[in-house]
Amino acid sequence: MQRLLAAAAALAVISGALPAAADGPGPQERFHVYLLIGQSNMAGRAPLSEAERGPLERVFLLNDSDEWEVARQPFNRYASFEKWPDEKQKKGPGASFVRAMLAADPDIEIGLVVNARGDTSVHHWQAHEKTYREALRRARIAARTGTIRGVLWNQGEYDRGRLAGFLEALKTLVGNLRADLGVPDLPFVAGGVLGLPHVNAELARLPAEMPGTGFASSEGLRGFDRHHFDGPSQKILGERYAREMLRLQRLRD
C-alpha cells in the first residue's frame, strides 16, 4: 500500500497535478473554479467575526503553495502581492457568492483563486503586468484539477479621476483572460464600487460592450469608510455577483 501511495505521489509530481485537500475536491467537471481579482473591496476590508472564519463546506481555497485547502476567510490571505496579516485581510464578497452558487447546484464543489491587490488601476491588470501574470499563473494551476467557470472583478476607485480608456482597458483584460485560459466565452462579472457613480456608470456599460459579461450593482450598499463596503453590504454584493454569474452561465450552457 505504501508503495502504491508513493508511486501515486511521484506521478502527481511528474504530471504537475495539484494535490487535493484531504477531504476533497471531487471530479474536475464538478469542481467549479472562480478567479476573484481587483482592488481592496475584492481583497476584503470589512470586519470579519470569529464565527465567519470557520471552514466552508464544499469550498476550497488555493493556498500559497499552490495547493487546495478547505476554504476559510479571509480568502485573500494567499494573494501573491498582499502579504498582510489576517487582521487586515478581512471580509469580501466571496463567501456569500459561493454560498449562493452552492445553493443553486448541490452537486458541485467550488475552488477559489483569490488574488486581489489594493490600490491598483485597471491598467495594472494588463497582460504585461506582474499583477495580471500572477493571477493567470494561479488560475492555470487551479485549472489542472478544476473547471474554470468565471471571474469576479471589483475595481475602479483608483481610476476615479482618470476614466479615459478605463472601459477599453477592462475589455482588454476580459479578452486576455479568456484567451490565456483557453475559455473564449468565460463569464466575467464586474461589481460596482462605493460612492462613485461615474465609475459605476462605466462598469455598467461592460455587458453591452462585450458578450458574456455582467454587472453586479452596488446600488444601496453602504461602507464603513469612504470606499470600503461594510460587512452586510459585502454579503449583498456577493449574492448579486452570484445572480449575474448564474445568469451568464445559463445563457452559455
Coordinates of N, CA, C and O in Angstrom, one line a residue, residues 135-249:
A135 N -2.0 36.4 -11.3 CA -3.4 35.9 -11.2 C -3.6 34.8 -12.3 O -4.2 33.7 -12.0
L136 N -3.1 35.0 -13.5 CA -3.2 34.0 -14.5 C -2.4 32.7 -14.2 O -2.9 31.6 -14.4
R137 N -1.2 32.8 -13.6 CA -0.4 31.7 -13.2 C -1.2 30.8 -12.3 O -1.3 29.6 -12.4
R138 N -1.8 31.4 -11.2 CA -2.5 30.7 -10.2 C -3.8 30.1 -10.8 O -4.2 28.9 -10.5
A139 N -4.5 30.8 -11.7 CA -5.7 30.3 -12.3 C -5.4 29.0 -13.2 O -6.1 28.1 -13.2
R140 N -4.3 29.1 -13.9 CA -3.9 27.9 -14.7 C -3.6 26.7 -13.8 O -3.9 25.6 -14.2
I141 N -2.9 26.9 -12.7 CA -2.7 25.8 -11.8 C -4.0 25.2 -11.3 O -4.2 24.0 -11.3
A142 N -5.0 26.1 -10.9 CA -6.3 25.6 -10.5 C -7.0 24.8 -11.5 O -7.7 23.9 -11.2
A143 N -6.8 25.2 -12.8 CA -7.5 24.6 -13.9 C -7.0 23.1 -14.1 O -7.7 22.4 -14.8
R144 N -5.9 22.7 -13.5 CA -5.4 21.4 -13.7 C -6.4 20.4 -13.0 O -6.5 19.2 -13.4
T145 N -7.0 20.8 -12.0 CA -7.9 19.9 -11.2 C -9.4 20.4 -11.2 O -10.2 19.7 -10.6
G146 N -9.6 21.5 -11.7 CA -11.0 22.1 -11.7 C -11.4 22.6 -13.0 O -10.5 22.7 -14.0
T147 N -12.6 23.1 -13.2 CA -13.1 23.7 -14.4 C -13.3 25.2 -14.1 O -14.1 25.5 -13.3
I148 N -12.6 26.0 -14.8 CA -12.7 27.5 -14.7 C -14.1 27.9 -15.1 O -14.5 27.7 -16.3
R149 N -14.9 28.5 -14.2 CA -16.3 28.8 -14.6 C -16.6 30.3 -14.6 O -17.7 30.7 -15.0
G150 N -15.7 31.1 -14.1 CA -16.0 32.5 -14.1 C -15.0 33.4 -13.4 O -14.1 32.8 -12.6
V151 N -15.1 34.7 -13.6 CA -14.2 35.7 -13.0 C -15.1 36.7 -12.3 O -16.1 37.2 -12.9
L152 N -14.7 37.1 -11.0 CA -15.4 38.2 -10.3 C -14.3 39.3 -10.3 O -13.2 39.1 -9.9
W153 N -14.8 40.5 -10.6 CA -13.9 41.7 -10.6 C -14.5 42.8 -9.8 O -15.7 43.1 -9.9
N154 N -13.7 43.4 -9.0 CA -14.2 44.7 -8.3 C -13.0 45.6 -8.2 O -12.0 45.4 -7.5
Q155 N -13.1 46.7 -9.0 CA -12.0 47.7 -9.1 C -12.6 48.9 -9.7 O -13.6 48.9 -10.5
G156 N -12.0 50.1 -9.4 CA -12.4 51.3 -10.0 C -12.1 52.5 -9.2 O -12.0 53.7 -9.8
E157 N -11.9 52.4 -7.9 CA -11.6 53.5 -7.1 C -10.3 54.2 -7.5 O -10.3 55.5 -7.5
Y158 N -9.3 53.5 -7.8 CA -8.0 54.0 -8.2 C -8.2 54.9 -9.4 O -7.5 55.9 -9.5
D159 N -9.0 54.6 -10.3 CA -9.2 55.3 -11.6 C -10.2 56.3 -11.6 O -10.6 56.8 -12.7
R160 N -10.8 56.7 -10.5 CA -11.9 57.6 -10.4 C -11.7 58.9 -11.0 O -12.6 59.6 -11.5
G161 N -10.4 59.4 -11.1 CA -10.1 60.7 -11.6 C -9.6 60.6 -13.0 O -9.2 61.7 -13.6
R162 N -9.5 59.4 -13.6 CA -8.9 59.3 -14.9 C -9.6 58.1 -15.7 O -9.0 57.0 -15.9
L163 N -10.8 58.3 -16.1 CA -11.6 57.3 -16.7 C -11.4 57.2 -18.2 O -12.0 56.2 -18.8
A164 N -10.7 58.0 -18.8 CA -10.4 57.9 -20.2 C -9.7 56.6 -20.5 O -8.6 56.3 -19.9
G165 N -10.3 55.7 -21.3 CA -9.7 54.4 -21.6 C -10.0 53.4 -20.6 O -9.5 52.2 -20.7
F166 N -10.7 53.7 -19.5 CA -11.0 52.7 -18.5 C -11.8 51.5 -19.0 O -11.3 50.3 -18.8
L167 N -12.9 51.7 -19.7 CA -13.7 50.6 -20.2 C -12.9 49.8 -21.2 O -13.0 48.6 -21.2
E168 N -12.2 50.5 -22.1 CA -11.4 49.7 -23.1 C -10.4 48.8 -22.4 O -10.1 47.7 -22.9
A169 N -9.7 49.3 -21.4 CA -8.7 48.5 -20.7 C -9.4 47.3 -20.0 O -8.8 46.2 -19.9
L170 N -10.6 47.5 -19.4 CA -11.3 46.5 -18.8 C -11.7 45.4 -19.8 O -11.6 44.2 -19.6
K171 N -12.2 45.8 -21.0 CA -12.5 44.9 -22.1 C -11.3 44.1 -22.5 O -11.3 42.9 -22.8
T172 N -10.1 44.8 -22.5 CA -8.9 44.1 -22.9 C -8.5 43.0 -21.9 O -8.1 41.9 -22.2
L173 N -8.7 43.4 -20.6 CA -8.5 42.4 -19.5 C -9.4 41.1 -19.7 O -8.9 40.0 -19.6
V174 N -10.6 41.3 -20.0 CA -11.5 40.2 -20.2 C -11.0 39.3 -21.3 O -11.0 38.1 -21.2
G175 N -10.7 40.0 -22.5 CA -10.2 39.3 -23.6 C -9.0 38.5 -23.4 O -8.8 37.4 -23.8
N176 N -8.0 39.1 -22.6 CA -6.8 38.5 -22.3 C -7.0 37.2 -21.4 O -6.4 36.2 -21.7
L177 N -7.9 37.4 -20.4 CA -8.1 36.2 -19.6 C -8.7 35.1 -20.3 O -8.4 33.9 -20.2
R178 N -9.7 35.4 -21.2 CA -10.4 34.3 -22.0 C -9.4 33.6 -22.9 O -9.4 32.4 -23.0
A179 N -8.5 34.4 -23.5 CA -7.5 33.8 -24.4 C -6.5 33.0 -23.7 O -6.2 31.9 -24.1
D180 N -6.0 33.6 -22.6 CA -4.9 32.9 -21.9 C -5.3 31.7 -21.1 O -4.5 30.8 -20.9
L181 N -6.6 31.7 -20.7 CA -7.1 30.5 -20.0 C -7.8 29.5 -21.0 O -8.2 28.4 -20.5
G182 N -7.9 29.9 -22.2 CA -8.4 29.0 -23.2 C -9.9 28.8 -23.1 O -10.4 27.7 -23.4
V183 N -10.6 29.8 -22.5 CA -12.1 29.7 -22.4 C -12.7 30.9 -23.0 O -12.9 32.0 -22.4
P184 N -13.0 30.9 -24.3 CA -13.3 32.1 -25.1 C -14.6 32.7 -24.7 O -14.8 33.9 -24.9
D185 N -15.5 32.0 -24.0 CA -16.8 32.6 -23.5 C -16.8 32.6 -22.0 O -17.9 32.6 -21.4
L186 N -15.7 32.7 -21.3 CA -15.6 32.7 -19.9 C -16.5 33.8 -19.3 O -16.2 35.0 -19.6
P187 N -17.4 33.5 -18.4 CA -18.3 34.6 -17.8 C -17.4 35.5 -16.9 O -16.5 35.0 -16.2
F188 N -17.7 36.8 -17.0 CA -16.9 37.8 -16.3 C -17.9 38.8 -15.7 O -18.7 39.4 -16.4
V189 N -17.9 38.9 -14.4 CA -18.9 39.8 -13.7 C -18.1 40.9 -13.0 O -17.3 40.6 -12.1
A190 N -18.3 42.2 -13.4 CA -17.7 43.3 -12.7 C -18.7 43.8 -11.7 O -19.9 43.9 -11.9
G191 N -18.2 44.1 -10.5 CA -19.1 44.7 -9.4 C -18.9 46.1 -9.3 O -17.8 46.7 -9.5
G192 N -20.0 46.8 -8.8 CA -19.9 48.2 -8.6 C -19.1 48.6 -7.4 O -18.8 47.7 -6.5
V193 N -18.6 49.8 -7.4 CA -17.8 50.3 -6.3 C -18.7 51.3 -5.4 O -19.9 51.5 -5.7
L194 N -18.1 51.8 -4.4 CA -18.9 52.5 -3.4 C -18.7 54.0 -3.6 O -17.6 54.6 -3.7
G195 N -19.8 54.7 -3.7 CA -19.8 56.2 -3.7 C -19.2 56.9 -4.9 O -18.8 58.1 -4.8
L196 N -19.1 56.2 -6.0 CA -18.5 56.7 -7.3 C -19.4 56.4 -8.4 O -19.2 55.5 -9.3
P197 N -20.5 57.2 -8.6 CA -21.5 56.9 -9.6 C -20.9 56.9 -11.0 O -21.4 56.2 -11.9
H198 N -20.0 57.8 -11.3 CA -19.4 58.0 -12.6 C -18.6 56.7 -13.0 O -18.5 56.3 -14.1
V199 N -17.9 56.1 -11.9 CA -17.2 54.9 -12.2 C -18.2 53.7 -12.4 O -18.0 52.9 -13.4
N200 N -19.2 53.7 -11.6 CA -20.2 52.6 -11.8 C -20.9 52.7 -13.1 O -21.3 51.7 -13.7
A201 N -21.1 53.9 -13.6 CA -21.7 54.1 -14.9 C -20.8 53.4 -16.0 O -21.4 52.8 -17.0
E202 N -19.5 53.6 -15.9 CA -18.6 52.9 -16.9 C -18.7 51.4 -16.7 O -18.7 50.7 -17.7
L203 N -18.6 50.9 -15.5 CA -18.6 49.5 -15.3 C -19.9 48.9 -15.8 O -19.9 47.8 -16.4
A204 N -21.0 49.6 -15.6 CA -22.3 49.1 -16.0 C -22.5 49.0 -17.6 O -23.3 48.3 -18.1
R205 N -21.6 49.7 -18.3 CA -21.6 49.6 -19.8 C -21.0 48.3 -20.3 O -21.2 48.0 -21.4
L206 N -20.2 47.6 -19.5 CA -19.5 46.4 -19.9 C -20.4 45.4 -20.6 O -20.0 44.9 -21.7
P207 N -21.5 45.0 -20.0 CA -22.3 43.9 -20.7 C -22.8 44.3 -22.1 O -22.9 43.4 -22.9
A208 N -23.1 45.5 -22.3 CA -23.5 45.9 -23.7 C -22.3 46.0 -24.7 O -22.5 45.9 -25.9
E209 N -21.1 46.1 -24.1 CA -19.9 46.2 -25.0 C -19.3 44.9 -25.3 O -18.6 44.7 -26.3
M210 N -19.5 43.9 -24.4 CA -18.8 42.6 -24.5 C -19.7 41.4 -24.1 O -20.2 41.4 -23.0
P211 N -20.0 40.5 -25.0 CA -20.8 39.3 -24.7 C -20.2 38.5 -23.5 O -19.0 38.5 -23.4
G212 N -21.1 37.9 -22.8 CA -20.6 37.0 -21.7 C -20.1 37.7 -20.5 O -19.5 37.1 -19.6
T213 N -20.5 39.0 -20.4 CA -20.1 39.8 -19.2 C -21.3 40.3 -18.5 O -22.4 40.4 -19.1
G214 N -21.2 40.6 -17.2 CA -22.3 41.1 -16.4 C -21.8 42.2 -15.4 O -20.6 42.4 -15.2
F215 N -22.8 42.8 -14.8 CA -22.5 43.9 -13.8 C -23.4 43.6 -12.6 O -24.6 43.5 -12.7
A216 N -22.7 43.6 -11.4 CA -23.4 43.4 -10.1 C -23.4 44.8 -9.5 O -22.4 45.3 -9.1
S217 N -24.6 45.4 -9.4 CA -24.7 46.7 -8.9 C -24.4 46.9 -7.4 O -24.6 46.0 -6.7
S218 N -23.9 48.0 -7.1 CA -23.6 48.3 -5.7 C -24.7 49.3 -5.2 O -24.5 49.9 -4.1
E219 N -25.7 49.5 -5.9 CA -26.8 50.5 -5.5 C -27.3 50.1 -4.1 O -27.7 49.0 -3.9
G220 N -27.4 51.1 -3.3 CA -28.0 51.0 -2.0 C -27.1 50.4 -0.9 O -27.4 50.3 0.3
L221 N -25.8 50.0 -1.3 CA -24.9 49.5 -0.4 C -24.2 50.6 0.4 O -24.1 51.7 0.0
R222 N -23.6 50.2 1.6 CA -23.0 51.2 2.4 C -21.6 50.8 2.8 O -21.2 49.6 2.6
G223 N -20.8 51.7 3.3 CA -19.5 51.5 3.6 C -19.2 51.8 5.1 O -19.9 52.5 5.7
F224 N -18.0 51.4 5.6 CA -17.6 51.8 6.9 C -16.6 52.9 6.8 O -16.2 53.5 7.8
D225 N -16.1 53.2 5.6 CA -15.3 54.4 5.3 C -15.7 54.8 3.9 O -16.7 54.4 3.3
R226 N -14.9 55.7 3.3 CA -15.2 56.3 2.1 C -15.4 55.3 0.9 O -16.3 55.5 0.1
H227 N -14.5 54.3 0.8 CA -14.5 53.5 -0.3 C -14.7 52.0 0.0 O -14.7 51.2 -1.0
H228 N -14.9 51.6 1.2 CA -14.9 50.2 1.5 C -16.3 49.8 2.1 O -16.8 50.4 3.0
F229 N -16.8 48.7 1.5 CA -18.1 48.2 1.9 C -18.1 47.6 3.3 O -17.1 47.0 3.7
D230 N -19.2 47.8 4.0 CA -19.3 47.2 5.3 C -19.7 45.7 5.2 O -19.9 45.2 4.0
G231 N -19.7 45.0 6.3 CA -20.0 43.6 6.2 C -21.3 43.2 5.6 O -21.4 42.4 4.6
P232 N -22.4 43.8 6.0 CA -23.7 43.5 5.4 C -23.7 43.8 3.9 O -24.4 43.0 3.1
S233 N -23.1 44.8 3.5 CA -23.0 45.2 2.1 C -22.2 44.2 1.3 O -22.5 43.9 0.1
Q234 N -21.1 43.7 1.8 CA -20.3 42.7 1.1 C -21.1 41.4 0.9 O -21.1 40.8 -0.1
K235 N -21.9 41.1 1.9 CA -22.8 39.9 1.7 C -23.8 40.1 0.6 O -24.0 39.2 -0.3
I236 N -24.4 41.2 0.5 CA -25.4 41.5 -0.5 C -24.7 41.5 -1.9 O -25.2 41.0 -2.9
L237 N -23.5 42.2 -1.9 CA -22.8 42.3 -3.2 C -22.4 40.9 -3.7 O -22.5 40.6 -4.9
G238 N -22.0 40.0 -2.8 CA -21.6 38.6 -3.2 C -22.8 37.9 -3.8 O -22.7 37.1 -4.8
E239 N -24.0 38.1 -3.2 CA -25.2 37.5 -3.7 C -25.6 38.1 -5.1 O -26.1 37.3 -6.0
R240 N -25.3 39.3 -5.3 CA -25.6 39.9 -6.6 C -24.6 39.4 -7.6 O -25.0 39.2 -8.8
Y241 N -23.4 39.2 -7.2 CA -22.4 38.6 -8.2 C -22.9 37.2 -8.6 O -22.8 36.8 -9.8
A242 N -23.4 36.4 -7.6 CA -23.9 35.1 -7.9 C -25.1 35.1 -8.9 O -25.1 34.3 -9.8
R243 N -26.0 36.0 -8.7 CA -27.2 36.1 -9.6 C -26.7 36.4 -11.0 O -27.2 35.8 -12.0
E244 N -25.7 37.3 -11.2 CA -25.2 37.6 -12.5 C -24.5 36.4 -13.1 O -24.6 36.1 -14.3
M245 N -23.6 35.8 -12.3 CA -22.9 34.7 -12.8 C -23.8 33.5 -13.2 O -23.6 32.9 -14.3
L246 N -24.8 33.2 -12.4 CA -25.7 32.2 -12.8 C -26.5 32.5 -14.1 O -26.7 31.7 -15.0
R247 N -26.8 33.8 -14.3 CA -27.5 34.2 -15.5 C -26.6 34.0 -16.7 O -27.0 33.5 -17.7
L248 N -25.3 34.4 -16.6 CA -24.4 34.2 -17.7 C -24.1 32.8 -18.0 O -24.1 32.4 -19.2
Q249 N -24.0 32.0 -17.0 CA -23.8 30.5 -17.2 C -25.0 29.8 -17.9 O -24.8 29.0 -18.7

